[in-house]
Every structure is written in structure tokens, then in C-alpha cells.
């Protein structure tokens, strides 16, 4: 299950942070590191700070966009501060760990961390199903990237060990759509809403942001999303007269 967990670092600017994050991951049994548009190279500083986890840093997957990094993931959680103006479903770290272990049994899941200085953009945060906030001391809540990776990786490992030690019979897990499938639904929804003049084609953002928030909060299952796509296709046929 732990192999299904992706730790995604977006726009990392210091090579040493990649190494420190890799070390934090390996201590907790995580090995799948993805770098999105890194602003530095994996270099000697990376290897030095990775200590015995240089293999994770050196073998990290590098992609250009966050969408590409999480395309095959059924669950995407972004590390964020509660002070952001963007309202989105929130998880506590312990709850986040349990959700990753539950859903990571059958599909890839992603834990996303932003840039050292500015974090994730609102657009990147909207890519996530949930945001997770580490409840640090409000008088001194400064966590560096590796600390955040270590804390949340620890919660995933603790939830994993608890599940491994449990003797109860596992319940069947629902199948959730992958990120790329959800993006296809949003594109389809926006097209139909525009064709029916529900939204203005020149200013679709306000409505679509709320639609994304609604469906990310609702977490439709794969079969439910197929039903919704079928309804949209039926509307398209009706308005086209076919």
C-alpha cells in the first residue's frame, strides 16, 4: 500500500530540501517522490542531505504540471494553511493518514507540498480533494518542507501499521475516479453549461470554481461519475436535435 503513496513537491527551489524530504519519506517507508517543475537540480547537496535516502531523490519522477503528477490518483490532498481565503474541505493530519491508507489499498494517492516561500497557488489547491493543515503552535508555526513531509508521512505510517495489526475483515472499498477522469467530467460539465447558456463562456470561472468545490467535497464514486457524464451526454443530444 505504501508504494501507492506519492509525495509530490511543487516548484522546489532548494536542492537540499529535495534530499531532506526524501530522507523524511524513507524513514516512514515511502519511496514514491514526484517533482513538479523543480527550480533546482538533484545535485550533491540533495544527496548529502538525503543521507541514506539518496536513491529516492535520484529516482524521483519529474513532470511539468501538478495535473500530470496526479493524473492517475483517486485521492489528492494538498498541504495548506487554514489562513488561506480559499474555502475547501479540510483534514486533520491523523484523519489524512487514515484516508490515505484506506484509499491507497487499490489506487495511487498523492500528498502535495508547495513552494518553500509561497506554498501552493489557489489553482493548484483546487486540484486537491482535500487540504490538510498541521496544527502547529500558532505563536510559532514555522515548518520547513522536510518537517511537513515528515509529520504527514508519520501519520500515514501510523495508520498503515494500525491497519496491518487489525484483525477485522476488510470491507470492500469503493472505486473512486482518477484525477484525469474528474478533469474530463469538469470539462464536459463546463461545455454543456456553456452550450445551454447557463454560464457565460467569457466568464466561466466563478461558476466552475464552485462546481469543482461541490464535487470535490461530494467525492462521487467512479460509477456515479459515469452516470453524471451520461446525463450530460443526453443533454447534448437533446439540444443538438439528434
PDB file of C-alpha atoms in Angstrom:
ATOM      1  CA  UNK A   1       0.000   0.000   0.000  1.00  0.00           C
ATOM      2  CA  UNK A   2       2.804   2.440   0.892  1.00  0.00           C
ATOM      3  CA  UNK A   3       4.123   2.150  -2.667  1.00  0.00           C
ATOM      4  CA  UNK A   4       0.867   3.734  -3.867  1.00  0.00           C
ATOM      5  CA  UNK A   5       1.546   6.928  -1.910  1.00  0.00           C
ATOM      6  CA  UNK A   6       3.051   9.746  -3.964  1.00  0.00           C
ATOM      7  CA  UNK A   7       4.781  12.616  -2.218  1.00  0.00           C
ATOM      8  CA  UNK A   8       4.572  15.490  -4.696  1.00  0.00           C
ATOM      9  CA  UNK A   9       6.818  18.547  -4.330  1.00  0.00           C
ATOM     10  CA  UNK A  10       5.782  21.545  -6.442  1.00  0.00           C
ATOM     11  CA  UNK A  11       8.286  24.164  -7.594  1.00  0.00           C
ATOM     12  CA  UNK A  12      11.009  23.275  -5.073  1.00  0.00           C
ATOM     13  CA  UNK A  13      13.757  25.901  -5.221  1.00  0.00           C
ATOM     14  CA  UNK A  14      16.439  24.439  -2.931  1.00  0.00           C
ATOM     15  CA  UNK A  15      18.041  21.135  -3.885  1.00  0.00           C
ATOM     16  CA  UNK A  16      18.779  20.286  -0.268  1.00  0.00           C
ATOM     17  CA  UNK A  17      15.075  20.308   0.513  1.00  0.00           C
ATOM     18  CA  UNK A  18      14.529  17.527  -2.007  1.00  0.00           C
ATOM     19  CA  UNK A  19      17.122  15.439  -0.207  1.00  0.00           C
ATOM     20  CA  UNK A  20      15.696  16.203   3.225  1.00  0.00           C
ATOM     21  CA  UNK A  21      12.183  15.333   2.033  1.00  0.00           C
ATOM     22  CA  UNK A  22      13.459  12.046   0.583  1.00  0.00           C
ATOM     23  CA  UNK A  23      15.061  11.200   3.938  1.00  0.00           C
ATOM     24  CA  UNK A  24      11.818  12.009   5.778  1.00  0.00           C
ATOM     25  CA  UNK A  25       9.908   9.746   3.393  1.00  0.00           C
ATOM     26  CA  UNK A  26      12.238   6.758   3.611  1.00  0.00           C
ATOM     27  CA  UNK A  27      12.193   6.772   7.415  1.00  0.00           C
ATOM     28  CA  UNK A  28       8.423   6.219   7.160  1.00  0.00           C
ATOM     29  CA  UNK A  29       8.554   3.640   4.371  1.00  0.00           C
ATOM     30  CA  UNK A  30       7.517   5.907   1.499  1.00  0.00           C
ATOM     31  CA  UNK A  31       9.511   5.771  -1.730  1.00  0.00           C
ATOM     32  CA  UNK A  32       7.447   7.423  -4.481  1.00  0.00           C
ATOM     33  CA  UNK A  33       8.704  11.005  -4.907  1.00  0.00           C
ATOM     34  CA  UNK A  34       7.429  13.262  -7.709  1.00  0.00           C
ATOM     35  CA  UNK A  35       8.906  16.679  -8.536  1.00  0.00           C
ATOM     36  CA  UNK A  36       6.682  19.181 -10.330  1.00  0.00           C
ATOM     37  CA  UNK A  37       8.535  21.903 -12.236  1.00  0.00           C
ATOM     38  CA  UNK A  38      11.508  21.970  -9.817  1.00  0.00           C
ATOM     39  CA  UNK A  39      13.520  25.176  -9.814  1.00  0.00           C
ATOM     40  CA  UNK A  40      16.734  23.321  -8.998  1.00  0.00           C
ATOM     41  CA  UNK A  41      18.614  20.168  -9.912  1.00  0.00           C
ATOM     42  CA  UNK A  42      19.091  16.983  -7.924  1.00  0.00           C
ATOM     43  CA  UNK A  43      22.730  17.594  -7.054  1.00  0.00           C
ATOM     44  CA  UNK A  44      25.427  16.897  -4.465  1.00  0.00           C
ATOM     45  CA  UNK A  45      23.544  18.930  -1.854  1.00  0.00           C
ATOM     46  CA  UNK A  46      20.473  16.783  -2.459  1.00  0.00           C
ATOM     47  CA  UNK A  47      22.430  13.586  -1.991  1.00  0.00           C
ATOM     48  CA  UNK A  48      24.219  14.907   1.097  1.00  0.00           C
ATOM     49  CA  UNK A  49      21.006  15.858   2.912  1.00  0.00           C
ATOM     50  CA  UNK A  50      19.226  12.702   1.803  1.00  0.00           C
ATOM     51  CA  UNK A  51      21.808  10.688   3.754  1.00  0.00           C
ATOM     52  CA  UNK A  52      20.815   7.053   3.155  1.00  0.00           C
ATOM     53  CA  UNK A  53      17.778   8.004   1.082  1.00  0.00           C
ATOM     54  CA  UNK A  54      19.610   9.317  -1.976  1.00  0.00           C
ATOM     55  CA  UNK A  55      18.025   6.578  -4.090  1.00  0.00           C
ATOM     56  CA  UNK A  56      14.572   8.141  -3.593  1.00  0.00           C
ATOM     57  CA  UNK A  57      15.788  11.592  -4.644  1.00  0.00           C
ATOM     58  CA  UNK A  58      17.817  10.360  -7.612  1.00  0.00           C
ATOM     59  CA  UNK A  59      14.965   8.165  -8.876  1.00  0.00           C
ATOM     60  CA  UNK A  60      12.260  10.812  -8.376  1.00  0.00           C
ATOM     61  CA  UNK A  61       9.862  11.345 -11.269  1.00  0.00           C
ATOM     62  CA  UNK A  62       9.942  14.871 -12.731  1.00  0.00           C
ATOM     63  CA  UNK A  63       6.917  16.363 -14.522  1.00  0.00           C
ATOM     64  CA  UNK A  64       5.914  19.829 -15.682  1.00  0.00           C
ATOM     65  CA  UNK A  65       2.476  20.213 -14.089  1.00  0.00           C
ATOM     66  CA  UNK A  66       0.593  19.121 -10.998  1.00  0.00           C
ATOM     67  CA  UNK A  67      -2.191  17.711 -13.172  1.00  0.00           C
ATOM     68  CA  UNK A  68       0.338  15.398 -14.797  1.00  0.00           C
ATOM     69  CA  UNK A  69       1.684  14.306 -11.411  1.00  0.00           C
ATOM     70  CA  UNK A  70      -1.718  13.284 -10.023  1.00  0.00           C
ATOM     71  CA  UNK A  71      -3.487  12.136 -13.207  1.00  0.00           C
ATOM     72  CA  UNK A  72      -3.705   8.506 -12.008  1.00  0.00           C
ATOM     73  CA  UNK A  73      -4.591   9.342  -8.382  1.00  0.00           C
ATOM     74  CA  UNK A  74      -8.004   8.751  -6.828  1.00  0.00           C
ATOM     75  CA  UNK A  75      -7.188  10.924  -3.799  1.00  0.00           C
ATOM     76  CA  UNK A  76      -5.179  14.171  -3.810  1.00  0.00           C
ATOM     77  CA  UNK A  77      -4.505  16.103  -0.596  1.00  0.00           C
ATOM     78  CA  UNK A  78      -2.651  19.406  -0.536  1.00  0.00           C
ATOM     79  CA  UNK A  79      -0.718  20.748   2.437  1.00  0.00           C
ATOM     80  CA  UNK A  80      -2.129  24.180   3.233  1.00  0.00           C
ATOM     81  CA  UNK A  81      -2.563  26.753   5.996  1.00  0.00           C
ATOM     82  CA  UNK A  82      -6.064  27.440   7.322  1.00  0.00           C
ATOM     83  CA  UNK A  83      -5.500  31.162   6.882  1.00  0.00           C
ATOM     84  CA  UNK A  84      -5.989  30.940   3.116  1.00  0.00           C
ATOM     85  CA  UNK A  85      -9.080  32.652   1.754  1.00  0.00           C
ATOM     86  CA  UNK A  86      -9.964  29.654  -0.432  1.00  0.00           C
ATOM     87  CA  UNK A  87     -12.606  27.565   1.294  1.00  0.00           C
ATOM     88  CA  UNK A  88     -12.090  23.843   0.778  1.00  0.00           C
ATOM     89  CA  UNK A  89     -12.704  20.600   2.710  1.00  0.00           C
ATOM     90  CA  UNK A  90     -10.043  20.243   5.398  1.00  0.00           C
ATOM     91  CA  UNK A  91      -8.456  17.194   7.036  1.00  0.00           C
ATOM     92  CA  UNK A  92      -6.512  16.903  10.244  1.00  0.00           C
ATOM     93  CA  UNK A  93      -3.183  15.016   9.836  1.00  0.00           C
ATOM     94  CA  UNK A  94      -4.420  11.874  11.645  1.00  0.00           C
ATOM     95  CA  UNK A  95      -7.575  11.761   9.550  1.00  0.00           C
ATOM     96  CA  UNK A  96      -5.447  12.310   6.453  1.00  0.00           C
ATOM     97  CA  UNK A  97      -3.261   9.308   7.304  1.00  0.00           C
ATOM     98  CA  UNK A  98      -6.261   7.033   7.738  1.00  0.00           C
ATOM     99  CA  UNK A  99      -7.835   8.169   4.483  1.00  0.00           C
ATOM    100  CA  UNK A 100      -4.588   7.562   2.580  1.00  0.00           C
ATOM    101  CA  UNK A 101      -4.263   4.039   3.949  1.00  0.00           C
ATOM    102  CA  UNK A 102      -7.903   3.243   3.186  1.00  0.00           C
ATOM    103  CA  UNK A 103      -7.944   4.533  -0.376  1.00  0.00           C
ATOM    104  CA  UNK A 104      -4.322   3.683  -1.150  1.00  0.00           C
ATOM    105  CA  UNK A 105      -5.082  -0.036  -0.990  1.00  0.00           C
ATOM    106  CA  UNK A 106      -6.289  -0.116  -4.587  1.00  0.00           C
ATOM    107  CA  UNK A 107      -5.045   3.028  -6.331  1.00  0.00           C
ATOM    108  CA  UNK A 108      -2.437   5.768  -6.324  1.00  0.00           C
ATOM    109  CA  UNK A 109      -2.897   8.620  -3.829  1.00  0.00           C
ATOM    110  CA  UNK A 110      -0.964  11.884  -3.619  1.00  0.00           C
ATOM    111  CA  UNK A 111       0.213  14.170  -0.836  1.00  0.00           C
ATOM    112  CA  UNK A 112       1.114  17.554  -2.350  1.00  0.00           C
ATOM    113  CA  UNK A 113       3.502  20.162  -0.921  1.00  0.00           C
ATOM    114  CA  UNK A 114       4.027  23.642  -2.342  1.00  0.00           C
ATOM    115  CA  UNK A 115       6.918  26.013  -2.787  1.00  0.00           C
ATOM    116  CA  UNK A 116       9.105  26.876   0.180  1.00  0.00           C
ATOM    117  CA  UNK A 117       8.136  30.558   0.257  1.00  0.00           C
ATOM    118  CA  UNK A 118       4.661  30.751  -1.245  1.00  0.00           C
ATOM    119  CA  UNK A 119       3.178  27.253  -0.977  1.00  0.00           C
ATOM    120  CA  UNK A 120       0.569  26.126  -3.496  1.00  0.00           C
ATOM    121  CA  UNK A 121      -1.388  28.520  -5.692  1.00  0.00           C
ATOM    122  CA  UNK A 122      -5.183  28.634  -5.423  1.00  0.00           C
ATOM    123  CA  UNK A 123      -5.401  26.872  -8.777  1.00  0.00           C
ATOM    124  CA  UNK A 124      -3.148  24.070  -7.509  1.00  0.00           C
ATOM    125  CA  UNK A 125      -5.126  23.821  -4.279  1.00  0.00           C
ATOM    126  CA  UNK A 126      -8.306  23.416  -6.324  1.00  0.00           C
ATOM    127  CA  UNK A 127      -6.727  20.351  -7.903  1.00  0.00           C
ATOM    128  CA  UNK A 128      -6.908  18.646  -4.493  1.00  0.00           C
ATOM    129  CA  UNK A 129      -9.876  16.829  -2.995  1.00  0.00           C
ATOM    130  CA  UNK A 130      -8.869  17.992   0.486  1.00  0.00           C
ATOM    131  CA  UNK A 131      -6.409  20.281   2.200  1.00  0.00           C
ATOM    132  CA  UNK A 132      -4.505  19.193   5.299  1.00  0.00           C
ATOM    133  CA  UNK A 133      -3.236  21.548   7.972  1.00  0.00           C
ATOM    134  CA  UNK A 134      -0.632  20.657  10.614  1.00  0.00           C
ATOM    135  CA  UNK A 135      -1.879  22.191  13.891  1.00  0.00           C
ATOM    136  CA  UNK A 136       1.418  23.782  14.921  1.00  0.00           C
ATOM    137  CA  UNK A 137       1.934  26.325  17.695  1.00  0.00           C
ATOM    138  CA  UNK A 138       0.062  29.442  16.473  1.00  0.00           C
ATOM    139  CA  UNK A 139       2.731  31.649  18.059  1.00  0.00           C
ATOM    140  CA  UNK A 140       5.458  29.922  16.052  1.00  0.00           C
ATOM    141  CA  UNK A 141       4.052  27.803  13.259  1.00  0.00           C
ATOM    142  CA  UNK A 142       7.128  27.856  11.014  1.00  0.00           C
ATOM    143  CA  UNK A 143       7.585  24.401   9.474  1.00  0.00           C
ATOM    144  CA  UNK A 144      10.130  23.803   6.744  1.00  0.00           C
ATOM    145  CA  UNK A 145       9.335  21.496   3.831  1.00  0.00           C
ATOM    146  CA  UNK A 146      11.061  18.411   5.247  1.00  0.00           C
ATOM    147  CA  UNK A 147       9.329  18.850   8.612  1.00  0.00           C
ATOM    148  CA  UNK A 148       5.935  18.955   6.936  1.00  0.00           C
ATOM    149  CA  UNK A 149       6.755  15.884   4.836  1.00  0.00           C
ATOM    150  CA  UNK A 150       7.997  14.058   7.955  1.00  0.00           C
ATOM    151  CA  UNK A 151       4.897  14.885  10.010  1.00  0.00           C
ATOM    152  CA  UNK A 152       2.351  13.800   7.418  1.00  0.00           C
ATOM    153  CA  UNK A 153       4.388  10.751   6.345  1.00  0.00           C
ATOM    154  CA  UNK A 154       4.424   9.705  10.008  1.00  0.00           C
ATOM    155  CA  UNK A 155       0.619   9.868  10.188  1.00  0.00           C
ATOM    156  CA  UNK A 156       0.355   7.712   7.066  1.00  0.00           C
ATOM    157  CA  UNK A 157       2.732   5.140   8.524  1.00  0.00           C
ATOM    158  CA  UNK A 158       0.938   5.031  11.875  1.00  0.00           C
ATOM    159  CA  UNK A 159      -2.395   4.483  10.134  1.00  0.00           C
ATOM    160  CA  UNK A 160      -0.777   1.800   7.972  1.00  0.00           C
ATOM    161  CA  UNK A 161       0.656  -0.069  10.979  1.00  0.00           C
ATOM    162  CA  UNK A 162      -2.656   0.164  12.820  1.00  0.00           C
ATOM    163  CA  UNK A 163      -4.432  -1.347   9.835  1.00  0.00           C
ATOM    164  CA  UNK A 164      -1.831  -4.088   9.483  1.00  0.00           C
ATOM    165  CA  UNK A 165      -2.241  -5.060  13.108  1.00  0.00           C
ATOM    166  CA  UNK A 166      -6.036  -5.117  12.980  1.00  0.00           C
ATOM    167  CA  UNK A 167      -7.734  -8.482  12.832  1.00  0.00           C
ATOM    168  CA  UNK A 168     -11.086  -7.409  11.412  1.00  0.00           C
ATOM    169  CA  UNK A 169     -12.181  -8.359   7.901  1.00  0.00           C
ATOM    170  CA  UNK A 170     -11.640  -5.601   5.406  1.00  0.00           C
ATOM    171  CA  UNK A 171     -14.748  -4.007   3.964  1.00  0.00           C
ATOM    172  CA  UNK A 172     -14.953  -3.635   0.211  1.00  0.00           C
ATOM    173  CA  UNK A 173     -13.540  -0.280  -0.859  1.00  0.00           C
ATOM    174  CA  UNK A 174     -15.486   1.914  -3.229  1.00  0.00           C
ATOM    175  CA  UNK A 175     -13.792   2.775  -6.515  1.00  0.00           C
ATOM    176  CA  UNK A 176     -13.196   6.477  -6.992  1.00  0.00           C
ATOM    177  CA  UNK A 177     -12.428   8.169 -10.323  1.00  0.00           C
ATOM    178  CA  UNK A 178      -8.845   9.114 -11.084  1.00  0.00           C
ATOM    179  CA  UNK A 179      -7.925  12.797 -11.254  1.00  0.00           C
ATOM    180  CA  UNK A 180      -7.778  12.797 -15.056  1.00  0.00           C
ATOM    181  CA  UNK A 181     -11.298  11.319 -15.215  1.00  0.00           C
ATOM    182  CA  UNK A 182     -12.598  14.007 -12.871  1.00  0.00           C
ATOM    183  CA  UNK A 183     -10.968  16.689 -15.026  1.00  0.00           C
ATOM    184  CA  UNK A 184     -12.709  15.239 -18.097  1.00  0.00           C
ATOM    185  CA  UNK A 185     -16.024  15.494 -16.233  1.00  0.00           C
ATOM    186  CA  UNK A 186     -15.401  19.157 -15.338  1.00  0.00           C
ATOM    187  CA  UNK A 187     -14.543  19.932 -18.960  1.00  0.00           C
ATOM    188  CA  UNK A 188     -17.707  18.148 -20.114  1.00  0.00           C
ATOM    189  CA  UNK A 189     -19.823  19.948 -17.492  1.00  0.00           C
ATOM    190  CA  UNK A 190     -18.459  23.362 -18.497  1.00  0.00           C
ATOM    191  CA  UNK A 191     -19.142  22.673 -22.187  1.00  0.00           C
ATOM    192  CA  UNK A 192     -22.769  21.651 -21.578  1.00  0.00           C
ATOM    193  CA  UNK A 193     -23.361  24.531 -19.159  1.00  0.00           C
ATOM    194  CA  UNK A 194     -21.988  26.928 -21.775  1.00  0.00           C
ATOM    195  CA  UNK A 195     -23.954  25.384 -24.660  1.00  0.00           C
ATOM    196  CA  UNK A 196     -27.181  25.726 -22.647  1.00  0.00           C
ATOM    197  CA  UNK A 197     -26.224  29.330 -21.743  1.00  0.00           C
ATOM    198  CA  UNK A 198     -26.221  28.546 -18.038  1.00  0.00           C
ATOM    199  CA  UNK A 199     -22.783  30.108 -17.758  1.00  0.00           C
ATOM    200  CA  UNK A 200     -21.169  32.890 -19.754  1.00  0.00           C
ATOM    201  CA  UNK A 201     -18.449  31.465 -21.988  1.00  0.00           C
ATOM    202  CA  UNK A 202     -16.339  34.570 -21.361  1.00  0.00           C
ATOM    203  CA  UNK A 203     -16.520  34.260 -17.557  1.00  0.00           C
ATOM    204  CA  UNK A 204     -16.943  30.584 -16.624  1.00  0.00           C
ATOM    205  CA  UNK A 205     -14.543  30.688 -13.696  1.00  0.00           C
ATOM    206  CA  UNK A 206     -16.871  31.787 -10.909  1.00  0.00           C
ATOM    207  CA  UNK A 207     -19.409  29.023 -11.518  1.00  0.00           C
ATOM    208  CA  UNK A 208     -16.860  26.333 -12.322  1.00  0.00           C
ATOM    209  CA  UNK A 209     -14.841  27.046  -9.165  1.00  0.00           C
ATOM    210  CA  UNK A 210     -17.973  26.405  -7.098  1.00  0.00           C
ATOM    211  CA  UNK A 211     -18.779  23.297  -9.148  1.00  0.00           C
ATOM    212  CA  UNK A 212     -15.277  21.943  -8.508  1.00  0.00           C
ATOM    213  CA  UNK A 213     -15.644  22.628  -4.810  1.00  0.00           C
ATOM    214  CA  UNK A 214     -19.022  20.868  -4.759  1.00  0.00           C
ATOM    215  CA  UNK A 215     -17.848  17.684  -6.471  1.00  0.00           C
ATOM    216  CA  UNK A 216     -14.517  17.534  -4.638  1.00  0.00           C
ATOM    217  CA  UNK A 217     -16.470  17.727  -1.390  1.00  0.00           C
ATOM    218  CA  UNK A 218     -19.027  15.129  -2.521  1.00  0.00           C
ATOM    219  CA  UNK A 219     -16.334  12.690  -3.793  1.00  0.00           C
ATOM    220  CA  UNK A 220     -18.550  10.862  -6.351  1.00  0.00           C
ATOM    221  CA  UNK A 221     -17.613   7.233  -6.945  1.00  0.00           C
ATOM    222  CA  UNK A 222     -16.486   6.111 -10.400  1.00  0.00           C
ATOM    223  CA  UNK A 223     -19.907   4.651 -11.244  1.00  0.00           C
ATOM    224  CA  UNK A 224     -21.671   7.795 -10.046  1.00  0.00           C
ATOM    225  CA  UNK A 225     -19.399   9.955 -12.198  1.00  0.00           C
ATOM    226  CA  UNK A 226     -20.222   7.776 -15.213  1.00  0.00           C
ATOM    227  CA  UNK A 227     -23.917   8.403 -14.562  1.00  0.00           C
ATOM    228  CA  UNK A 228     -23.316  12.148 -14.452  1.00  0.00           C
ATOM    229  CA  UNK A 229     -21.337  12.000 -17.711  1.00  0.00           C
ATOM    230  CA  UNK A 230     -24.224  10.047 -19.244  1.00  0.00           C
ATOM    231  CA  UNK A 231     -26.705  12.748 -18.188  1.00  0.00           C
ATOM    232  CA  UNK A 232     -24.501  15.438 -19.742  1.00  0.00           C
ATOM    233  CA  UNK A 233     -24.266  13.440 -22.981  1.00  0.00           C
ATOM    234  CA  UNK A 234     -28.063  13.072 -23.004  1.00  0.00           C
ATOM    235  CA  UNK A 235     -28.467  16.843 -22.643  1.00  0.00           C
ATOM    236  CA  UNK A 236     -26.032  17.389 -25.516  1.00  0.00           C
ATOM    237  CA  UNK A 237     -28.041  15.082 -27.782  1.00  0.00           C
ATOM    238  CA  UNK A 238     -31.261  16.838 -26.857  1.00  0.00           C
ATOM    239  CA  UNK A 239     -30.029  20.343 -27.593  1.00  0.00           C
ATOM    240  CA  UNK A 240     -28.381  19.248 -30.838  1.00  0.00           C
ATOM    241  CA  UNK A 241     -31.629  17.676 -32.036  1.00  0.00           C
ATOM    242  CA  UNK A 242     -30.051  14.256 -32.669  1.00  0.00           C
TER     243      UNK A 242
END
